[in-house]
Amino acid sequence: MIKDKVVIITGASSGIGEATAKLLASKGAKVVLGARRADKLKRIVDEIANDGGQAAYKELDVTKQPDNDAIVELARKTFGRVDVMFLNAGLMPISPLSALKTDDWHQMVDVNVKGVLNGVAAVLPEFLALKSGHIIATSSVAGLKAYPNGAVYGGTKWFVRDFMEVLRMESAMEGTNIRTATIYPAAINTELLETISDEGTAAAMQNTYDKYGISPDRIAHVVAFAIDAPEDTTINEFTVGPANQPW
Ligand SMILES: NC(=O)c1ccc[n+]([C@@H]2O[C@H](COP(=O)([O-])OP(=O)(O)OC[C@H]3O[C@@H](n4cnc5c(N)ncnc54)[C@H](OP(=O)(O)O)[C@@H]3O)[C@@H](O)[C@H]2O)c1
């Protein structure tokens, strides 16, 4: 059931997060949106409200634990509880290792790895107390196999895969009823390529996305499907991409 579920979405100011927020709200979920660009979040929340949905937002930098705690608190205060945490915020400044873009390496670890840890640390106490909950994370096809230029990005997304699988296993072993879902998208048309600082890599990726990219709405439907599954059922992994992309 999606209706009336309280869903926190990180990285909700554009792309996959925005599309998911709008779709879930249209199905009756109460969505709480977080990202750094508050102006964009406000616009999306207004659009959802104009369409008859329920939404709130908070400026969130996932690298900061207090920000993650605060958005969970906002959801609790505004809508009474938290049912789903969609850990979706991410960056993809890929490049060859030889370019030595060490700032980009560290930023990807901070956002794509530590951001996930911070989000889980913020919401897990609520889920353990309720003995229910759903944690959904956006990995990548780069979390399933190695790609040149993606050593660090892929590493962060492999981390998400391992972390989410252990979370699933431990939740089952501890009887906490926490469901998990990890999503592995291929080329999805969002703002993600704007995070690439290496010019050659950016141009090559743009060509790939121009050729294959599909709408972030496709991922939103997968998230909705996972949430809509019966409460005793975890649909754990989804690999989703353009039908014509070999990825
Ligand atoms: N698009 C693809 O082809 C693709 C493929 C595989 C995986 N993914 C993954 O999908 C997820 C969503 O990306 P997208 O494709 O939708 O790209 P996007 O449009 O660039 O969205 C990324 C989101 O993450 C947020 N974000 C970045 N740094 C943040 C931080 N420190 N704190 C909070 N929010 C932060 C951004 O918002 P602010 O800038 O406002 O903070 C934005 O809302 C990412 O994890 C990405 O790795 C995407």
Tab-separated table of C-alpha atoms and ligand atoms in Angstrom:
chain	number	residue	atom	x	y	z
A	1	MET	CA	0.000	0.000	0.000
A	2	ILE	CA	1.312	3.450	-0.902
A	3	LYS	CA	-1.612	5.574	0.275
A	4	ASP	CA	-0.903	7.463	3.519
A	5	LYS	CA	2.641	6.133	3.817
A	6	VAL	CA	5.128	8.763	4.975
A	7	VAL	CA	8.098	8.717	2.598
A	8	ILE	CA	11.326	10.691	3.040
A	9	ILE	CA	13.264	11.209	-0.202
A	10	THR	CA	16.852	12.485	-0.267
A	11	GLY	CA	18.065	14.102	-3.476
A	12	ALA	CA	14.495	15.171	-4.189
A	13	SER	CA	15.256	18.503	-5.888
A	14	SER	CA	15.679	17.016	-9.377
A	15	GLY	CA	15.834	13.858	-11.461
A	16	ILE	CA	14.869	10.532	-9.921
A	17	GLY	CA	14.019	11.990	-6.503
A	18	GLU	CA	11.712	14.649	-7.942
A	19	ALA	CA	9.936	12.184	-10.244
A	20	THR	CA	9.475	9.731	-7.372
A	21	ALA	CA	8.126	12.398	-5.037
A	22	LYS	CA	5.516	13.463	-7.585
A	23	LEU	CA	4.440	9.927	-8.452
A	24	LEU	CA	4.158	8.754	-4.837
A	25	ALA	CA	2.259	11.907	-3.830
A	26	SER	CA	-0.166	11.331	-6.709
A	27	LYS	CA	-0.795	7.862	-5.245
A	28	GLY	CA	-1.614	9.305	-1.804
A	29	ALA	CA	1.756	9.082	-0.034
A	30	LYS	CA	2.858	11.909	2.258
A	31	VAL	CA	6.275	12.874	0.949
A	32	VAL	CA	9.071	14.721	2.739
A	33	LEU	CA	11.697	16.077	0.375
A	34	GLY	CA	15.331	16.836	1.167
A	35	ALA	CA	18.238	18.273	-0.835
A	36	ARG	CA	20.512	21.325	-0.696
A	37	ARG	CA	18.556	23.524	-3.166
A	38	ALA	CA	15.607	24.650	-1.067
A	39	ASP	CA	14.164	26.825	-3.861
A	40	LYS	CA	13.725	23.768	-6.066
A	41	LEU	CA	12.213	21.753	-3.217
A	42	LYS	CA	9.713	24.511	-2.512
A	43	ARG	CA	8.634	24.595	-6.164
A	44	ILE	CA	8.114	20.812	-6.207
A	45	VAL	CA	6.169	20.845	-2.924
A	46	ASP	CA	3.946	23.635	-4.306
A	47	GLU	CA	3.309	21.624	-7.468
A	48	ILE	CA	2.386	18.555	-5.423
A	49	ALA	CA	0.040	20.615	-3.232
A	50	ASN	CA	-1.583	22.196	-6.311
A	51	ASP	CA	-2.261	18.680	-7.583
A	52	GLY	CA	-3.958	17.777	-4.282
A	53	GLY	CA	-1.013	15.910	-2.723
A	54	GLN	CA	0.657	16.242	0.672
A	55	ALA	CA	4.328	17.209	0.894
A	56	ALA	CA	6.868	18.976	3.087
A	57	TYR	CA	10.519	19.834	2.510
A	58	LYS	CA	13.695	20.659	4.359
A	59	GLU	CA	17.095	21.806	3.202
A	60	LEU	CA	19.350	18.781	3.644
A	61	ASP	CA	23.026	18.101	3.130
A	62	VAL	CA	23.285	14.326	3.502
A	63	THR	CA	26.941	14.613	4.547
A	64	LYS	CA	25.789	16.264	7.796
A	65	GLN	CA	24.276	13.926	10.389
A	66	PRO	CA	22.198	16.668	12.107
A	67	ASP	CA	20.542	17.503	8.751
A	68	ASN	CA	19.518	13.854	8.348
A	69	ASP	CA	18.190	13.713	11.901
A	70	ALA	CA	16.247	16.939	11.296
A	71	ILE	CA	14.416	15.683	8.211
A	72	VAL	CA	13.334	12.528	10.050
A	73	GLU	CA	12.094	14.754	12.873
A	74	LEU	CA	10.211	16.957	10.364
A	75	ALA	CA	8.471	13.902	8.909
A	76	ARG	CA	7.511	12.711	12.387
A	77	LYS	CA	6.226	16.138	13.434
A	78	THR	CA	4.367	16.852	10.202
A	79	PHE	CA	2.906	13.433	9.423
A	80	GLY	CA	3.265	11.473	12.692
A	81	ARG	CA	5.689	8.717	11.635
A	82	VAL	CA	8.089	7.534	8.936
A	83	ASP	CA	7.334	4.506	6.774
A	84	VAL	CA	9.890	4.743	3.972
A	85	MET	CA	13.362	6.280	3.619
A	86	PHE	CA	14.477	6.630	-0.008
A	87	LEU	CA	18.252	7.229	0.062
A	88	ASN	CA	18.697	8.670	-3.380
A	89	ALA	CA	21.018	11.715	-3.121
A	90	GLY	CA	24.153	11.197	-5.165
A	91	LEU	CA	26.858	12.681	-7.374
A	92	MET	CA	28.736	11.218	-10.339
A	93	PRO	CA	31.885	13.264	-11.072
A	94	ILE	CA	33.577	10.399	-12.911
A	95	SER	CA	37.014	10.611	-14.550
A	96	PRO	CA	40.061	8.444	-15.221
A	97	LEU	CA	42.124	7.842	-12.087
A	98	SER	CA	45.115	9.342	-13.919
A	99	ALA	CA	43.339	12.730	-13.866
A	100	LEU	CA	43.823	12.643	-10.078
A	101	LYS	CA	40.604	14.490	-9.301
A	102	THR	CA	40.976	13.734	-5.634
A	103	ASP	CA	38.433	16.332	-4.499
A	104	ASP	CA	35.831	14.558	-6.633
A	105	TRP	CA	36.833	11.184	-5.155
A	106	HIS	CA	36.322	12.439	-1.636
A	107	GLN	CA	33.059	14.184	-2.470
A	108	MET	CA	31.621	10.965	-3.919
A	109	VAL	CA	32.572	9.056	-0.777
A	110	ASP	CA	31.076	11.789	1.405
A	111	VAL	CA	27.735	11.968	-0.432
A	112	ASN	CA	27.232	8.501	-1.951
A	113	VAL	CA	28.610	6.486	0.981
A	114	LYS	CA	28.514	8.602	4.127
A	115	GLY	CA	25.230	10.206	3.047
A	116	VAL	CA	23.643	6.745	2.985
A	117	LEU	CA	25.117	5.901	6.401
A	118	ASN	CA	23.860	9.177	7.861
A	119	GLY	CA	20.356	8.634	6.485
A	120	VAL	CA	20.170	5.109	7.867
A	121	ALA	CA	21.504	6.246	11.252
A	122	ALA	CA	18.794	8.919	11.344
A	123	VAL	CA	15.840	6.666	10.521
A	124	LEU	CA	16.789	3.291	11.987
A	125	PRO	CA	15.800	4.125	15.595
A	126	GLU	CA	12.282	5.018	14.359
A	127	PHE	CA	12.013	1.794	12.330
A	128	LEU	CA	13.335	-0.365	15.179
A	129	ALA	CA	10.838	1.206	17.589
A	130	LEU	CA	7.928	0.699	15.159
A	131	LYS	CA	9.170	-2.764	14.151
A	132	SER	CA	8.470	-1.797	10.555
A	133	GLY	CA	9.896	0.382	7.831
A	134	HIS	CA	11.286	0.370	4.320
A	135	ILE	CA	14.736	1.544	3.255
A	136	ILE	CA	15.236	2.044	-0.475
A	137	ALA	CA	18.554	3.128	-1.998
A	138	THR	CA	19.689	4.194	-5.439
A	139	SER	CA	22.841	2.345	-6.433
A	140	SER	CA	23.706	2.138	-10.151
A	141	VAL	CA	24.602	-0.384	-12.828
A	142	ALA	CA	28.075	0.863	-11.868
A	143	GLY	CA	27.427	-0.917	-8.566
A	144	LEU	CA	27.138	-4.227	-10.401
A	145	LYS	CA	30.190	-4.169	-12.654
A	146	ALA	CA	33.318	-2.136	-13.283
A	147	TYR	CA	33.432	0.720	-15.796
A	148	PRO	CA	36.552	2.691	-16.860
A	149	ASN	CA	36.340	6.244	-15.397
A	150	GLY	CA	34.099	4.917	-12.661
A	151	ALA	CA	36.557	3.473	-10.141
A	152	VAL	CA	35.424	5.694	-7.297
A	153	TYR	CA	31.793	6.241	-8.337
A	154	GLY	CA	31.377	2.514	-8.916
A	155	GLY	CA	33.058	1.809	-5.600
A	156	THR	CA	30.536	3.978	-3.779
A	157	LYS	CA	27.671	2.195	-5.535
A	158	TRP	CA	29.152	-1.273	-4.794
A	159	PHE	CA	29.212	-0.145	-1.193
A	160	VAL	CA	25.472	0.595	-1.355
A	161	ARG	CA	24.841	-2.889	-2.727
A	162	ASP	CA	26.733	-4.639	0.061
A	163	PHE	CA	25.358	-2.402	2.796
A	164	MET	CA	21.743	-2.859	1.709
A	165	GLU	CA	22.096	-6.639	1.438
A	166	VAL	CA	23.492	-6.902	4.969
A	167	LEU	CA	20.751	-4.578	6.217
A	168	ARG	CA	18.187	-6.909	4.655
A	169	MET	CA	19.762	-10.001	6.209
A	170	GLU	CA	20.138	-8.482	9.671
A	171	SER	CA	16.593	-7.111	9.636
A	172	ALA	CA	15.285	-10.588	8.834
A	173	MET	CA	17.478	-12.198	11.511
A	174	GLU	CA	16.455	-9.645	14.139
A	175	GLY	CA	12.760	-9.787	13.215
A	176	THR	CA	12.444	-6.029	12.790
A	177	ASN	CA	10.275	-6.260	9.640
A	178	ILE	CA	12.398	-3.644	7.870
A	179	ARG	CA	12.130	-4.113	4.120
A	180	THR	CA	14.850	-3.088	1.682
A	181	ALA	CA	15.096	-2.343	-2.028
A	182	THR	CA	18.177	-1.395	-4.020
A	183	ILE	CA	17.822	0.097	-7.466
A	184	TYR	CA	20.495	-0.142	-10.161
A	185	PRO	CA	19.638	2.389	-12.890
A	186	ALA	CA	21.434	2.660	-16.233
A	187	ALA	CA	21.152	5.877	-18.325
A	188	ILE	CA	18.381	8.074	-16.920
A	189	ASN	CA	17.985	11.676	-18.114
A	190	THR	CA	18.530	13.860	-15.045
A	191	GLU	CA	20.942	16.572	-13.917
A	192	LEU	CA	23.524	13.961	-12.897
A	193	LEU	CA	25.940	14.570	-15.796
A	194	GLU	CA	26.316	18.197	-14.668
A	195	THR	CA	28.345	16.878	-11.731
A	196	ILE	CA	31.128	15.627	-14.056
A	197	SER	CA	34.084	18.036	-13.934
A	198	ASP	CA	36.340	16.173	-16.381
A	199	GLU	CA	35.481	17.627	-19.818
A	200	GLY	CA	36.342	14.583	-21.924
A	201	THR	CA	34.400	12.252	-19.690
A	202	ALA	CA	31.433	14.625	-19.583
A	203	ALA	CA	31.247	14.819	-23.392
A	204	ALA	CA	31.442	11.033	-23.782
A	205	MET	CA	28.745	10.465	-21.182
A	206	GLN	CA	26.520	13.111	-22.791
A	207	ASN	CA	26.758	11.190	-26.078
A	208	THR	CA	25.709	8.003	-24.309
A	209	TYR	CA	22.756	9.681	-22.606
A	210	ASP	CA	21.705	11.453	-25.831
A	211	LYS	CA	21.616	8.057	-27.487
A	212	TYR	CA	19.973	5.992	-24.754
A	213	GLY	CA	18.668	8.078	-21.833
A	214	ILE	CA	15.122	7.506	-20.578
A	215	SER	CA	12.882	9.428	-18.183
A	216	PRO	CA	13.432	9.349	-14.396
A	217	ASP	CA	9.752	8.520	-14.220
A	218	ARG	CA	10.730	4.933	-15.057
A	219	ILE	CA	12.621	4.669	-11.778
A	220	ALA	CA	9.791	6.342	-9.867
A	221	HIS	CA	7.467	3.524	-10.972
A	222	VAL	CA	9.924	0.926	-9.695
A	223	VAL	CA	10.099	2.629	-6.285
A	224	ALA	CA	6.302	2.720	-6.182
A	225	PHE	CA	6.180	-0.979	-7.067
A	226	ALA	CA	8.555	-1.863	-4.227
A	227	ILE	CA	6.564	0.148	-1.687
A	228	ASP	CA	3.265	-1.263	-2.925
A	229	ALA	CA	4.304	-4.900	-2.340
A	230	PRO	CA	2.584	-6.649	0.587
A	231	GLU	CA	4.203	-5.864	3.947
A	232	ASP	CA	5.527	-9.420	4.284
A	233	THR	CA	7.366	-9.167	0.957
A	234	THR	CA	10.724	-7.612	0.135
A	235	ILE	CA	11.478	-7.049	-3.531
A	236	ASN	CA	15.152	-6.568	-2.998
A	237	GLU	CA	16.844	-5.548	-6.238
A	238	PHE	CA	15.899	-3.872	-9.501
A	239	THR	CA	18.193	-3.281	-12.478
A	240	VAL	CA	16.440	-0.759	-14.717
A	241	GLY	CA	17.576	0.970	-17.878
A	242	PRO	CA	16.848	1.784	-21.503
A	243	ALA	CA	15.783	-1.255	-23.495
A	244	ASN	CA	18.300	-0.371	-26.234
A	245	GLN	CA	21.303	0.326	-23.937
A	246	PRO	CA	23.745	-2.600	-23.629
A	247	TRP	CA	25.031	-1.075	-20.336
B	1	LIG	N1	20.795	9.402	-13.886
B	1	LIG	C1	21.382	8.226	-14.036
B	1	LIG	O1	21.649	7.778	-15.165
B	1	LIG	C2	21.709	7.394	-12.820
B	1	LIG	C3	22.185	6.086	-13.050
B	1	LIG	C4	22.513	5.320	-11.937
B	1	LIG	C5	22.380	5.826	-10.655
B	1	LIG	N2	21.921	7.096	-10.485
B	1	LIG	C6	21.819	7.611	-9.109
B	1	LIG	O2	20.548	8.186	-8.940
B	1	LIG	C7	20.583	9.081	-7.840
B	1	LIG	C8	19.812	10.344	-8.195
B	1	LIG	O3	20.495	11.028	-9.202
B	1	LIG	P1	19.777	11.646	-10.483
B	1	LIG	O4	20.183	10.838	-11.644
B	1	LIG	O5	18.353	11.888	-10.223
B	1	LIG	O6	20.604	13.036	-10.632
B	1	LIG	P2	20.276	14.538	-10.193
B	1	LIG	O7	19.140	15.068	-10.981
B	1	LIG	O8	21.582	15.250	-10.260
B	1	LIG	O9	19.821	14.374	-8.674
B	1	LIG	C9	20.741	14.209	-7.629
B	1	LIG	C10	20.097	14.713	-6.364
B	1	LIG	O10	21.020	14.537	-5.269
B	1	LIG	C11	21.029	15.746	-4.524
B	1	LIG	N3	22.273	15.910	-3.784
B	1	LIG	C12	23.532	15.969	-4.252
B	1	LIG	N4	24.404	16.186	-3.247
B	1	LIG	C13	23.652	16.240	-2.117
B	1	LIG	C14	23.945	16.445	-0.742
B	1	LIG	N5	25.212	16.616	-0.317
B	1	LIG	N6	22.933	16.453	0.147
B	1	LIG	C15	21.659	16.279	-0.271
B	1	LIG	N7	21.312	16.081	-1.537
B	1	LIG	C16	22.305	16.066	-2.453
B	1	LIG	C17	20.773	16.839	-5.547
B	1	LIG	O11	20.203	17.979	-4.957
B	1	LIG	P3	20.947	19.316	-4.499
B	1	LIG	O12	21.998	19.613	-5.519
B	1	LIG	O13	19.822	20.299	-4.451
B	1	LIG	O14	21.502	18.991	-3.135
B	1	LIG	C18	19.729	16.166	-6.437
B	1	LIG	O15	18.452	16.345	-5.874
B	1	LIG	C19	22.060	9.298	-7.531
B	1	LIG	O16	22.394	8.537	-6.371
B	1	LIG	C20	22.759	8.739	-8.734
B	1	LIG	O17	24.060	8.272	-8.436
B	1	LIG	C21	21.566	7.870	-11.547
